[in-house]
Amino acid sequence: RLKDIELAKLGDSDVHVKMLAAPINPADINMIQGTYPTLSPLPAVGGNEGVGEVLEVGRRVAALKPGDWVIPATNALGTWRTQGVFPEETLLKVPSDIPVLCAATLSVNPCTAFRMLADFETLAPGDSVIQNAANSGVGQAVIQIAKASGIKTINVVRDRPDLPKLVERLMALGADHVITEEMLRKPEMKEIFKSIPKPRLALNCVGGKSTTEMLRHLQPKGTMVTYGGMAKQPLMVPVSAFIFRDVRLRGFWMTQWRKEHAQDQESLTTMMDTLCQLIQRGQLTVPACTEVPLQDYKAALENAMKPFISSKQILLL
């Protein structure tokens, strides 16, 4: 429920932030359902991601000043609020000249896309990547980051009534091929691989049959990275894929990456700088969004859980 609570007193190392916008991501819903690996102690404020403007800083705060824009540096900050007082180390400064919705959706999906493209296979211009749930927030970021690096993308989506419209939108973002899950099993796939090499990297957010079919097109010694399980079905991997093609199956969770790199400021700074530069150059845009005033949060949550919704609900604070 929407509730007025008293702001915490500003400590020496704290930052008073006026929140501007915060999205509703699947992980936020999972946290509310109690099924996510990290859960906030209750009572809690929802929201793992968003952007705010610094209003005031404690006397020991050196890196931030009033007027700066900040996003969460950690998970479970509770961003669905109008204002908050947070410890300085839980915030990350971002340029205030990028669109507010880009900043609000920067710390989860684009970072996940960036890390998966960078950390599992050494990809060069001309290489290809295959991914399912290509219309998700991560999927849209993968298309754009890959395009900026000269990497080709094969993008798998579920068949739906407005498929031509979705294909057009993903192609406009820079997708090289957009296909349905059914097409993965068809001979037309051979046509695609006449013009681009078979992928060395597959990104899986679905599970079940979609994953098995995608795996068939991976190069020998290629890697499949699983970062979601939207079908709520296990991965089915043919034995032959392991024995004769030596494929690798890996997992990725952005929260874990942040924990492991907590002392490695350079990796974090490099990633954020790269993503912000892509945004400033117009090569990374905000995912399809629906802006919702905070008081309409119930409708936003309901819409976030509907199937085939390609638009991210963003609470305006």
PDB file of C-alpha atoms in Angstrom:
ATOM      1  CA  ARG A   1       0.000   0.000   0.000  1.00  0.00           C
ATOM      2  CA  LEU A   2       0.939   3.654  -0.388  1.00  0.00           C
ATOM      3  CA  LYS A   3       1.932   5.087   2.958  1.00  0.00           C
ATOM      4  CA  ASP A   4       3.420   8.287   4.400  1.00  0.00           C
ATOM      5  CA  ILE A   5       6.468   7.565   6.537  1.00  0.00           C
ATOM      6  CA  GLU A   6       8.823   9.907   8.350  1.00  0.00           C
ATOM      7  CA  LEU A   7      12.180  10.515   6.687  1.00  0.00           C
ATOM      8  CA  ALA A   8      15.214   9.245   8.566  1.00  0.00           C
ATOM      9  CA  LYS A   9      17.533  11.881  10.034  1.00  0.00           C
ATOM     10  CA  LEU A  10      20.470  12.760   7.763  1.00  0.00           C
ATOM     11  CA  GLY A  11      23.647  11.192   9.168  1.00  0.00           C
ATOM     12  CA  ASP A  12      27.192  12.372   8.398  1.00  0.00           C
ATOM     13  CA  SER A  13      27.632   9.789   5.620  1.00  0.00           C
ATOM     14  CA  ASP A  14      24.040   9.907   4.322  1.00  0.00           C
ATOM     15  CA  VAL A  15      22.446  11.408   1.254  1.00  0.00           C
ATOM     16  CA  HIS A  16      18.907  12.823   1.062  1.00  0.00           C
ATOM     17  CA  VAL A  17      17.479  11.909  -2.355  1.00  0.00           C
ATOM     18  CA  LYS A  18      14.332  12.998  -4.166  1.00  0.00           C
ATOM     19  CA  MET A  19      13.366  10.004  -6.334  1.00  0.00           C
ATOM     20  CA  LEU A  20      12.412  10.870  -9.928  1.00  0.00           C
ATOM     21  CA  ALA A  21      11.418   7.560 -11.567  1.00  0.00           C
ATOM     22  CA  ALA A  22      11.610   3.835 -10.798  1.00  0.00           C
ATOM     23  CA  PRO A  23      10.661   0.834 -12.974  1.00  0.00           C
ATOM     24  CA  ILE A  24       8.841  -2.363 -12.036  1.00  0.00           C
ATOM     25  CA  ASN A  25      11.064  -5.326 -12.955  1.00  0.00           C
ATOM     26  CA  PRO A  26      10.294  -9.079 -12.685  1.00  0.00           C
ATOM     27  CA  ALA A  27      12.760  -9.314  -9.757  1.00  0.00           C
ATOM     28  CA  ASP A  28      10.740  -6.669  -7.867  1.00  0.00           C
ATOM     29  CA  ILE A  29       7.594  -8.789  -8.250  1.00  0.00           C
ATOM     30  CA  ASN A  30       9.503 -11.931  -7.163  1.00  0.00           C
ATOM     31  CA  MET A  31      10.712 -10.128  -4.037  1.00  0.00           C
ATOM     32  CA  ILE A  32       7.118  -9.203  -3.130  1.00  0.00           C
ATOM     33  CA  GLN A  33       6.071 -12.828  -3.759  1.00  0.00           C
ATOM     34  CA  GLY A  34       8.903 -13.976  -1.492  1.00  0.00           C
ATOM     35  CA  THR A  35      10.505 -16.143  -4.177  1.00  0.00           C
ATOM     36  CA  TYR A  36      13.663 -14.072  -4.863  1.00  0.00           C
ATOM     37  CA  PRO A  37      17.041 -15.151  -3.410  1.00  0.00           C
ATOM     38  CA  THR A  38      17.489 -11.794  -1.606  1.00  0.00           C
ATOM     39  CA  LEU A  39      14.551 -10.504   0.435  1.00  0.00           C
ATOM     40  CA  SER A  40      14.271  -7.264   2.404  1.00  0.00           C
ATOM     41  CA  PRO A  41      13.427  -7.402   6.110  1.00  0.00           C
ATOM     42  CA  LEU A  42       9.765  -6.413   6.485  1.00  0.00           C
ATOM     43  CA  PRO A  43       8.156  -3.897   6.499  1.00  0.00           C
ATOM     44  CA  ALA A  44       9.934  -2.879   3.302  1.00  0.00           C
ATOM     45  CA  VAL A  45       9.714  -0.439   0.406  1.00  0.00           C
ATOM     46  CA  GLY A  46       9.650  -2.159  -3.006  1.00  0.00           C
ATOM     47  CA  GLY A  47      11.866  -1.395  -5.991  1.00  0.00           C
ATOM     48  CA  ASN A  48      15.474  -2.331  -6.822  1.00  0.00           C
ATOM     49  CA  GLU A  49      16.121   0.296  -9.461  1.00  0.00           C
ATOM     50  CA  GLY A  50      15.463   3.950 -10.234  1.00  0.00           C
ATOM     51  CA  VAL A  51      16.995   7.407 -10.426  1.00  0.00           C
ATOM     52  CA  GLY A  52      16.881  10.293  -7.978  1.00  0.00           C
ATOM     53  CA  GLU A  53      18.251  13.789  -7.474  1.00  0.00           C
ATOM     54  CA  VAL A  54      20.431  14.616  -4.470  1.00  0.00           C
ATOM     55  CA  LEU A  55      18.813  17.273  -2.236  1.00  0.00           C
ATOM     56  CA  GLU A  56      21.239  17.307   0.692  1.00  0.00           C
ATOM     57  CA  VAL A  57      24.382  15.466   1.830  1.00  0.00           C
ATOM     58  CA  GLY A  58      25.899  14.680   5.238  1.00  0.00           C
ATOM     59  CA  ARG A  59      29.115  16.495   6.199  1.00  0.00           C
ATOM     60  CA  ARG A  60      31.349  13.469   5.456  1.00  0.00           C
ATOM     61  CA  VAL A  61      29.956  12.899   1.947  1.00  0.00           C
ATOM     62  CA  ALA A  62      32.636  13.838  -0.599  1.00  0.00           C
ATOM     63  CA  ALA A  63      31.603  12.309  -3.939  1.00  0.00           C
ATOM     64  CA  LEU A  64      28.051  13.700  -4.186  1.00  0.00           C
ATOM     65  CA  LYS A  65      26.504  17.175  -3.985  1.00  0.00           C
ATOM     66  CA  PRO A  66      22.975  18.614  -4.266  1.00  0.00           C
ATOM     67  CA  GLY A  67      21.713  18.480  -7.862  1.00  0.00           C
ATOM     68  CA  ASP A  68      23.606  15.264  -8.748  1.00  0.00           C
ATOM     69  CA  TRP A  69      21.671  12.336 -10.165  1.00  0.00           C
ATOM     70  CA  VAL A  70      22.101   8.962  -8.468  1.00  0.00           C
ATOM     71  CA  ILE A  71      21.046   5.360  -9.040  1.00  0.00           C
ATOM     72  CA  PRO A  72      21.263   2.390  -6.619  1.00  0.00           C
ATOM     73  CA  ALA A  73      24.675   0.743  -6.299  1.00  0.00           C
ATOM     74  CA  THR A  74      23.131  -2.144  -4.347  1.00  0.00           C
ATOM     75  CA  ASN A  75      20.106  -4.398  -4.505  1.00  0.00           C
ATOM     76  CA  ALA A  76      16.859  -3.872  -2.507  1.00  0.00           C
ATOM     77  CA  LEU A  77      17.299  -0.133  -1.905  1.00  0.00           C
ATOM     78  CA  GLY A  78      13.519   0.414  -2.004  1.00  0.00           C
ATOM     79  CA  THR A  79      13.147   2.888  -4.865  1.00  0.00           C
ATOM     80  CA  TRP A  80       9.333   3.076  -5.028  1.00  0.00           C
ATOM     81  CA  ARG A  81       9.174   6.216  -2.875  1.00  0.00           C
ATOM     82  CA  THR A  82       9.181   9.975  -3.359  1.00  0.00           C
ATOM     83  CA  GLN A  83      12.166  10.653  -1.061  1.00  0.00           C
ATOM     84  CA  GLY A  84      14.697   8.704   0.951  1.00  0.00           C
ATOM     85  CA  VAL A  85      17.848   8.999   3.052  1.00  0.00           C
ATOM     86  CA  PHE A  86      20.492   6.490   1.976  1.00  0.00           C
ATOM     87  CA  PRO A  87      24.125   5.770   2.966  1.00  0.00           C
ATOM     88  CA  GLU A  88      26.515   7.262   0.385  1.00  0.00           C
ATOM     89  CA  GLU A  89      28.026   3.859  -0.535  1.00  0.00           C
ATOM     90  CA  THR A  90      24.613   2.559  -1.695  1.00  0.00           C
ATOM     91  CA  LEU A  91      24.424   5.203  -4.454  1.00  0.00           C
ATOM     92  CA  LEU A  92      26.169   5.718  -7.764  1.00  0.00           C
ATOM     93  CA  LYS A  93      26.421   9.066  -9.548  1.00  0.00           C
ATOM     94  CA  VAL A  94      25.237   9.193 -13.191  1.00  0.00           C
ATOM     95  CA  PRO A  95      25.281  12.066 -15.705  1.00  0.00           C
ATOM     96  CA  SER A  96      22.218  14.295 -15.376  1.00  0.00           C
ATOM     97  CA  ASP A  97      22.198  15.003 -19.129  1.00  0.00           C
ATOM     98  CA  ILE A  98      20.866  11.541 -20.056  1.00  0.00           C
ATOM     99  CA  PRO A  99      17.077  11.019 -20.365  1.00  0.00           C
ATOM    100  CA  VAL A 100      15.486  10.376 -16.957  1.00  0.00           C
ATOM    101  CA  LEU A 101      13.919   7.076 -18.089  1.00  0.00           C
ATOM    102  CA  CYS A 102      17.308   5.833 -19.356  1.00  0.00           C
ATOM    103  CA  ALA A 103      18.843   6.618 -15.966  1.00  0.00           C
ATOM    104  CA  ALA A 104      15.918   4.961 -14.135  1.00  0.00           C
ATOM    105  CA  THR A 105      16.404   1.708 -16.056  1.00  0.00           C
ATOM    106  CA  LEU A 106      20.220   1.702 -16.184  1.00  0.00           C
ATOM    107  CA  SER A 107      21.386  -0.360 -13.218  1.00  0.00           C
ATOM    108  CA  VAL A 108      19.716  -3.731 -13.935  1.00  0.00           C
ATOM    109  CA  ASN A 109      18.952  -4.600 -17.572  1.00  0.00           C
ATOM    110  CA  PRO A 110      21.699  -2.743 -19.517  1.00  0.00           C
ATOM    111  CA  CYS A 111      24.304  -3.858 -16.930  1.00  0.00           C
ATOM    112  CA  THR A 112      23.124  -7.479 -17.233  1.00  0.00           C
ATOM    113  CA  ALA A 113      23.305  -7.264 -21.051  1.00  0.00           C
ATOM    114  CA  PHE A 114      26.749  -5.629 -20.948  1.00  0.00           C
ATOM    115  CA  ARG A 115      28.250  -8.230 -18.583  1.00  0.00           C
ATOM    116  CA  MET A 116      26.847 -11.235 -20.468  1.00  0.00           C
ATOM    117  CA  LEU A 117      28.227  -9.935 -23.769  1.00  0.00           C
ATOM    118  CA  ALA A 118      31.624  -9.184 -22.200  1.00  0.00           C
ATOM    119  CA  ASP A 119      32.332 -11.897 -19.644  1.00  0.00           C
ATOM    120  CA  PHE A 120      31.649 -15.321 -21.185  1.00  0.00           C
ATOM    121  CA  GLU A 121      33.004 -15.320 -24.747  1.00  0.00           C
ATOM    122  CA  THR A 122      35.504 -13.046 -26.451  1.00  0.00           C
ATOM    123  CA  LEU A 123      33.343 -11.654 -29.246  1.00  0.00           C
ATOM    124  CA  ALA A 124      34.709  -9.730 -32.214  1.00  0.00           C
ATOM    125  CA  PRO A 125      32.879  -7.645 -34.842  1.00  0.00           C
ATOM    126  CA  GLY A 126      31.072 -10.018 -37.224  1.00  0.00           C
ATOM    127  CA  ASP A 127      30.474 -12.692 -34.538  1.00  0.00           C
ATOM    128  CA  SER A 128      26.887 -13.523 -33.649  1.00  0.00           C
ATOM    129  CA  VAL A 129      24.788 -13.985 -30.516  1.00  0.00           C
ATOM    130  CA  ILE A 130      21.406 -15.727 -30.216  1.00  0.00           C
ATOM    131  CA  GLN A 131      18.934 -14.804 -27.451  1.00  0.00           C
ATOM    132  CA  ASN A 132      15.373 -15.583 -26.446  1.00  0.00           C
ATOM    133  CA  ALA A 133      12.953 -13.115 -24.771  1.00  0.00           C
ATOM    134  CA  ALA A 134      14.543 -10.612 -27.146  1.00  0.00           C
ATOM    135  CA  ASN A 135      11.790  -8.068 -26.475  1.00  0.00           C
ATOM    136  CA  SER A 136      12.566  -7.966 -22.722  1.00  0.00           C
ATOM    137  CA  GLY A 137      14.472  -5.059 -21.192  1.00  0.00           C
ATOM    138  CA  VAL A 138      17.706  -7.077 -21.242  1.00  0.00           C
ATOM    139  CA  GLY A 139      16.977  -8.311 -24.769  1.00  0.00           C
ATOM    140  CA  GLN A 140      16.561  -4.778 -26.114  1.00  0.00           C
ATOM    141  CA  ALA A 141      19.805  -3.703 -24.414  1.00  0.00           C
ATOM    142  CA  VAL A 142      21.670  -6.742 -25.852  1.00  0.00           C
ATOM    143  CA  ILE A 143      20.539  -5.791 -29.383  1.00  0.00           C
ATOM    144  CA  GLN A 144      21.793  -2.219 -29.035  1.00  0.00           C
ATOM    145  CA  ILE A 145      25.081  -2.906 -27.211  1.00  0.00           C
ATOM    146  CA  ALA A 146      25.899  -5.706 -29.702  1.00  0.00           C
ATOM    147  CA  LYS A 147      25.047  -3.444 -32.660  1.00  0.00           C
ATOM    148  CA  ALA A 148      27.390  -0.724 -31.325  1.00  0.00           C
ATOM    149  CA  SER A 149      30.184  -3.350 -31.172  1.00  0.00           C
ATOM    150  CA  GLY A 150      29.506  -4.795 -34.655  1.00  0.00           C
ATOM    151  CA  ILE A 151      28.129  -8.085 -33.243  1.00  0.00           C
ATOM    152  CA  LYS A 152      25.179  -9.679 -35.070  1.00  0.00           C
ATOM    153  CA  THR A 153      22.070 -10.730 -33.118  1.00  0.00           C
ATOM    154  CA  ILE A 154      19.512 -13.481 -33.757  1.00  0.00           C
ATOM    155  CA  ASN A 155      16.519 -12.618 -31.638  1.00  0.00           C
ATOM    156  CA  VAL A 156      13.864 -15.138 -30.617  1.00  0.00           C
ATOM    157  CA  VAL A 157      10.396 -13.994 -29.496  1.00  0.00           C
ATOM    158  CA  ARG A 158       7.121 -15.788 -28.786  1.00  0.00           C
ATOM    159  CA  ASP A 159       4.529 -15.715 -31.553  1.00  0.00           C
ATOM    160  CA  ARG A 160       1.815 -13.148 -30.777  1.00  0.00           C
ATOM    161  CA  PRO A 161      -1.015 -11.203 -32.437  1.00  0.00           C
ATOM    162  CA  ASP A 162       1.087  -8.039 -33.037  1.00  0.00           C
ATOM    163  CA  LEU A 163       4.224  -9.907 -34.181  1.00  0.00           C
ATOM    164  CA  PRO A 164       4.987  -7.726 -37.289  1.00  0.00           C
ATOM    165  CA  LYS A 165       4.917  -4.595 -35.100  1.00  0.00           C
ATOM    166  CA  LEU A 166       7.317  -6.169 -32.579  1.00  0.00           C
ATOM    167  CA  VAL A 167       9.678  -7.376 -35.339  1.00  0.00           C
ATOM    168  CA  GLU A 168       9.720  -3.861 -36.797  1.00  0.00           C
ATOM    169  CA  ARG A 169      10.523  -2.341 -33.384  1.00  0.00           C
ATOM    170  CA  LEU A 170      13.412  -4.745 -32.683  1.00  0.00           C
ATOM    171  CA  MET A 171      14.830  -4.270 -36.193  1.00  0.00           C
ATOM    172  CA  ALA A 172      14.721  -0.499 -35.618  1.00  0.00           C
ATOM    173  CA  LEU A 173      16.844  -1.020 -32.487  1.00  0.00           C
ATOM    174  CA  GLY A 174      19.466  -2.810 -34.602  1.00  0.00           C
ATOM    175  CA  ALA A 175      18.423  -6.483 -34.546  1.00  0.00           C
ATOM    176  CA  ASP A 176      19.828  -8.469 -37.499  1.00  0.00           C
ATOM    177  CA  HIS A 177      17.226 -11.263 -37.378  1.00  0.00           C
ATOM    178  CA  VAL A 178      13.984 -11.635 -35.417  1.00  0.00           C
ATOM    179  CA  ILE A 179      12.373 -15.079 -35.398  1.00  0.00           C
ATOM    180  CA  THR A 180       9.708 -16.928 -33.417  1.00  0.00           C
ATOM    181  CA  GLU A 181      10.394 -19.954 -31.210  1.00  0.00           C
ATOM    182  CA  GLU A 182       8.676 -22.161 -33.829  1.00  0.00           C
ATOM    183  CA  MET A 183      11.157 -21.011 -36.497  1.00  0.00           C
ATOM    184  CA  LEU A 184      14.097 -22.365 -34.476  1.00  0.00           C
ATOM    185  CA  ARG A 185      13.107 -25.855 -35.640  1.00  0.00           C
ATOM    186  CA  LYS A 186      12.616 -24.951 -39.307  1.00  0.00           C
ATOM    187  CA  PRO A 187      14.968 -25.247 -42.313  1.00  0.00           C
ATOM    188  CA  GLU A 188      14.849 -21.447 -42.787  1.00  0.00           C
ATOM    189  CA  MET A 189      17.468 -21.225 -40.038  1.00  0.00           C
ATOM    190  CA  LYS A 190      19.993 -22.475 -42.607  1.00  0.00           C
ATOM    191  CA  GLU A 191      19.301 -19.333 -44.657  1.00  0.00           C
ATOM    192  CA  ILE A 192      20.240 -17.116 -41.714  1.00  0.00           C
ATOM    193  CA  PHE A 193      23.572 -18.890 -41.288  1.00  0.00           C
ATOM    194  CA  LYS A 194      24.488 -18.306 -44.934  1.00  0.00           C
ATOM    195  CA  SER A 195      25.024 -14.631 -44.141  1.00  0.00           C
ATOM    196  CA  ILE A 196      26.268 -14.768 -40.522  1.00  0.00           C
ATOM    197  CA  PRO A 197      28.329 -17.300 -38.539  1.00  0.00           C
ATOM    198  CA  LYS A 198      26.670 -19.618 -36.022  1.00  0.00           C
ATOM    199  CA  PRO A 199      26.600 -17.998 -32.572  1.00  0.00           C
ATOM    200  CA  ARG A 200      29.315 -18.613 -29.979  1.00  0.00           C
ATOM    201  CA  LEU A 201      27.072 -17.180 -27.269  1.00  0.00           C
ATOM    202  CA  ALA A 202      23.412 -17.880 -26.432  1.00  0.00           C
ATOM    203  CA  LEU A 203      21.511 -15.872 -23.806  1.00  0.00           C
ATOM    204  CA  ASN A 204      18.609 -17.673 -22.168  1.00  0.00           C
ATOM    205  CA  CYS A 205      15.871 -16.005 -20.143  1.00  0.00           C
ATOM    206  CA  VAL A 206      13.113 -18.572 -20.757  1.00  0.00           C
ATOM    207  CA  GLY A 207      14.044 -22.230 -20.114  1.00  0.00           C
ATOM    208  CA  GLY A 208      12.118 -25.293 -21.311  1.00  0.00           C
ATOM    209  CA  LYS A 209      11.790 -26.141 -24.990  1.00  0.00           C
ATOM    210  CA  SER A 210      12.850 -22.692 -26.246  1.00  0.00           C
ATOM    211  CA  THR A 211      16.281 -23.220 -24.675  1.00  0.00           C
ATOM    212  CA  THR A 212      16.788 -26.709 -26.112  1.00  0.00           C
ATOM    213  CA  GLU A 213      15.989 -25.462 -29.618  1.00  0.00           C
ATOM    214  CA  MET A 214      18.267 -22.437 -29.270  1.00  0.00           C
ATOM    215  CA  LEU A 215      21.120 -24.641 -28.045  1.00  0.00           C
ATOM    216  CA  ARG A 216      21.038 -26.647 -31.312  1.00  0.00           C
ATOM    217  CA  HIS A 217      22.310 -23.610 -33.221  1.00  0.00           C
ATOM    218  CA  LEU A 218      25.256 -22.887 -30.934  1.00  0.00           C
ATOM    219  CA  GLN A 219      28.783 -23.392 -32.297  1.00  0.00           C
ATOM    220  CA  PRO A 220      30.874 -26.254 -30.846  1.00  0.00           C
ATOM    221  CA  LYS A 221      32.459 -25.097 -27.560  1.00  0.00           C
ATOM    222  CA  GLY A 222      29.940 -22.234 -27.463  1.00  0.00           C
ATOM    223  CA  THR A 223      28.441 -20.944 -24.212  1.00  0.00           C
ATOM    224  CA  MET A 224      24.834 -20.616 -23.146  1.00  0.00           C
ATOM    225  CA  VAL A 225      24.234 -18.184 -20.279  1.00  0.00           C
ATOM    226  CA  THR A 226      20.971 -18.480 -18.351  1.00  0.00           C
ATOM    227  CA  TYR A 227      19.816 -15.349 -16.509  1.00  0.00           C
ATOM    228  CA  GLY A 228      16.058 -15.963 -16.214  1.00  0.00           C
ATOM    229  CA  GLY A 229      13.434 -18.687 -16.308  1.00  0.00           C
ATOM    230  CA  MET A 230      10.233 -17.128 -17.609  1.00  0.00           C
ATOM    231  CA  ALA A 231       8.734 -20.464 -18.731  1.00  0.00           C
ATOM    232  CA  LYS A 232       9.244 -21.821 -15.174  1.00  0.00           C
ATOM    233  CA  GLN A 233      10.536 -25.040 -16.778  1.00  0.00           C
ATOM    234  CA  PRO A 234      13.951 -26.695 -16.346  1.00  0.00           C
ATOM    235  CA  LEU A 235      16.644 -26.638 -19.033  1.00  0.00           C
ATOM    236  CA  MET A 236      16.599 -29.751 -21.223  1.00  0.00           C
ATOM    237  CA  VAL A 237      20.010 -30.330 -22.761  1.00  0.00           C
ATOM    238  CA  PRO A 238      20.652 -33.151 -25.255  1.00  0.00           C
ATOM    239  CA  VAL A 239      23.546 -35.372 -24.149  1.00  0.00           C
ATOM    240  CA  SER A 240      25.025 -35.064 -27.658  1.00  0.00           C
ATOM    241  CA  ALA A 241      25.416 -31.287 -27.179  1.00  0.00           C
ATOM    242  CA  PHE A 242      27.756 -31.965 -24.250  1.00  0.00           C
ATOM    243  CA  ILE A 243      29.673 -34.912 -25.697  1.00  0.00           C
ATOM    244  CA  PHE A 244      30.071 -34.047 -29.367  1.00  0.00           C
ATOM    245  CA  ARG A 245      29.920 -30.245 -29.247  1.00  0.00           C
ATOM    246  CA  ASP A 246      31.299 -29.590 -25.753  1.00  0.00           C
ATOM    247  CA  VAL A 247      28.900 -26.687 -25.145  1.00  0.00           C
ATOM    248  CA  ARG A 248      29.180 -24.822 -21.858  1.00  0.00           C
ATOM    249  CA  LEU A 249      26.196 -23.912 -19.679  1.00  0.00           C
ATOM    250  CA  ARG A 250      26.664 -20.990 -17.314  1.00  0.00           C
ATOM    251  CA  GLY A 251      24.462 -18.804 -15.140  1.00  0.00           C
ATOM    252  CA  PHE A 252      24.464 -15.050 -14.487  1.00  0.00           C
ATOM    253  CA  TRP A 253      22.923 -12.866 -11.775  1.00  0.00           C
ATOM    254  CA  MET A 254      23.758  -9.149 -11.729  1.00  0.00           C
ATOM    255  CA  THR A 255      23.332  -8.927  -7.927  1.00  0.00           C
ATOM    256  CA  GLN A 256      26.020 -11.598  -7.466  1.00  0.00           C
ATOM    257  CA  TRP A 257      28.360  -9.806  -9.881  1.00  0.00           C
ATOM    258  CA  ARG A 258      27.982  -6.596  -7.848  1.00  0.00           C
ATOM    259  CA  LYS A 259      28.757  -8.466  -4.603  1.00  0.00           C
ATOM    260  CA  GLU A 260      31.856 -10.097  -6.102  1.00  0.00           C
ATOM    261  CA  HIS A 261      33.101  -6.790  -7.537  1.00  0.00           C
ATOM    262  CA  ALA A 262      32.283  -4.598  -4.516  1.00  0.00           C
ATOM    263  CA  GLN A 263      35.993  -3.746  -4.110  1.00  0.00           C
ATOM    264  CA  ASP A 264      36.629  -3.477  -7.857  1.00  0.00           C
ATOM    265  CA  GLN A 265      35.521   0.108  -8.545  1.00  0.00           C
ATOM    266  CA  GLU A 266      37.310   0.122 -11.895  1.00  0.00           C
ATOM    267  CA  SER A 267      35.129  -2.617 -13.446  1.00  0.00           C
ATOM    268  CA  LEU A 268      31.968  -0.872 -12.276  1.00  0.00           C
ATOM    269  CA  THR A 269      33.096   2.586 -13.430  1.00  0.00           C
ATOM    270  CA  THR A 270      34.184   1.294 -16.854  1.00  0.00           C
ATOM    271  CA  MET A 271      30.834  -0.424 -17.383  1.00  0.00           C
ATOM    272  CA  MET A 272      28.749   2.574 -16.269  1.00  0.00           C
ATOM    273  CA  ASP A 273      30.849   5.016 -18.336  1.00  0.00           C
ATOM    274  CA  THR A 274      30.508   2.834 -21.443  1.00  0.00           C
ATOM    275  CA  LEU A 275      26.729   2.506 -21.028  1.00  0.00           C
ATOM    276  CA  CYS A 276      26.265   6.245 -20.352  1.00  0.00           C
ATOM    277  CA  GLN A 277      28.345   7.090 -23.455  1.00  0.00           C
ATOM    278  CA  LEU A 278      26.178   4.764 -25.562  1.00  0.00           C
ATOM    279  CA  ILE A 279      23.090   6.570 -24.213  1.00  0.00           C
ATOM    280  CA  GLN A 280      24.617  10.002 -24.891  1.00  0.00           C
ATOM    281  CA  ARG A 281      25.435   8.921 -28.467  1.00  0.00           C
ATOM    282  CA  GLY A 282      21.885   7.652 -29.004  1.00  0.00           C
ATOM    283  CA  GLN A 283      23.087   4.041 -29.405  1.00  0.00           C
ATOM    284  CA  LEU A 284      21.304   2.799 -26.272  1.00  0.00           C
ATOM    285  CA  THR A 285      17.742   3.968 -25.768  1.00  0.00           C
ATOM    286  CA  VAL A 286      15.228   3.385 -23.010  1.00  0.00           C
ATOM    287  CA  PRO A 287      13.191   0.160 -23.397  1.00  0.00           C
ATOM    288  CA  ALA A 288       9.551   0.548 -24.426  1.00  0.00           C
ATOM    289  CA  CYS A 289       7.981   2.161 -21.340  1.00  0.00           C
ATOM    290  CA  THR A 290       4.645   3.156 -19.861  1.00  0.00           C
ATOM    291  CA  GLU A 291       4.914   6.027 -17.387  1.00  0.00           C
ATOM    292  CA  VAL A 292       2.594   5.693 -14.390  1.00  0.00           C
ATOM    293  CA  PRO A 293       2.062   8.153 -11.498  1.00  0.00           C
ATOM    294  CA  LEU A 294       2.950   6.592  -8.121  1.00  0.00           C
ATOM    295  CA  GLN A 295      -0.661   6.683  -6.885  1.00  0.00           C
ATOM    296  CA  ASP A 296      -1.643   4.325  -9.759  1.00  0.00           C
ATOM    297  CA  TYR A 297       0.893   1.711  -8.586  1.00  0.00           C
ATOM    298  CA  LYS A 298      -1.764  -1.059  -8.391  1.00  0.00           C
ATOM    299  CA  ALA A 299      -2.560  -0.813 -12.113  1.00  0.00           C
ATOM    300  CA  ALA A 300       1.169  -0.656 -12.892  1.00  0.00           C
ATOM    301  CA  LEU A 301       1.862  -3.851 -10.906  1.00  0.00           C
ATOM    302  CA  GLU A 302      -1.038  -5.660 -12.606  1.00  0.00           C
ATOM    303  CA  ASN A 303       0.183  -4.582 -16.062  1.00  0.00           C
ATOM    304  CA  ALA A 304       3.762  -5.629 -15.238  1.00  0.00           C
ATOM    305  CA  MET A 305       2.539  -9.198 -14.672  1.00  0.00           C
ATOM    306  CA  LYS A 306       0.469  -9.547 -17.872  1.00  0.00           C
ATOM    307  CA  PRO A 307       1.833 -11.849 -20.618  1.00  0.00           C
ATOM    308  CA  PHE A 308       3.100 -10.381 -23.915  1.00  0.00           C
ATOM    309  CA  ILE A 309       3.548  -6.915 -22.414  1.00  0.00           C
ATOM    310  CA  SER A 310       6.589  -5.452 -24.158  1.00  0.00           C
ATOM    311  CA  SER A 311       6.339  -2.171 -22.270  1.00  0.00           C
ATOM    312  CA  LYS A 312       8.090  -1.649 -18.936  1.00  0.00           C
ATOM    313  CA  GLN A 313       5.976   0.054 -16.257  1.00  0.00           C
ATOM    314  CA  ILE A 314       7.818   3.045 -14.783  1.00  0.00           C
ATOM    315  CA  LEU A 315       6.575   4.811 -11.658  1.00  0.00           C
ATOM    316  CA  LEU A 316       6.947   8.593 -11.831  1.00  0.00           C
ATOM    317  CA  LEU A 317       7.761   9.878  -8.362  1.00  0.00           C
TER     318      LEU A 317
END
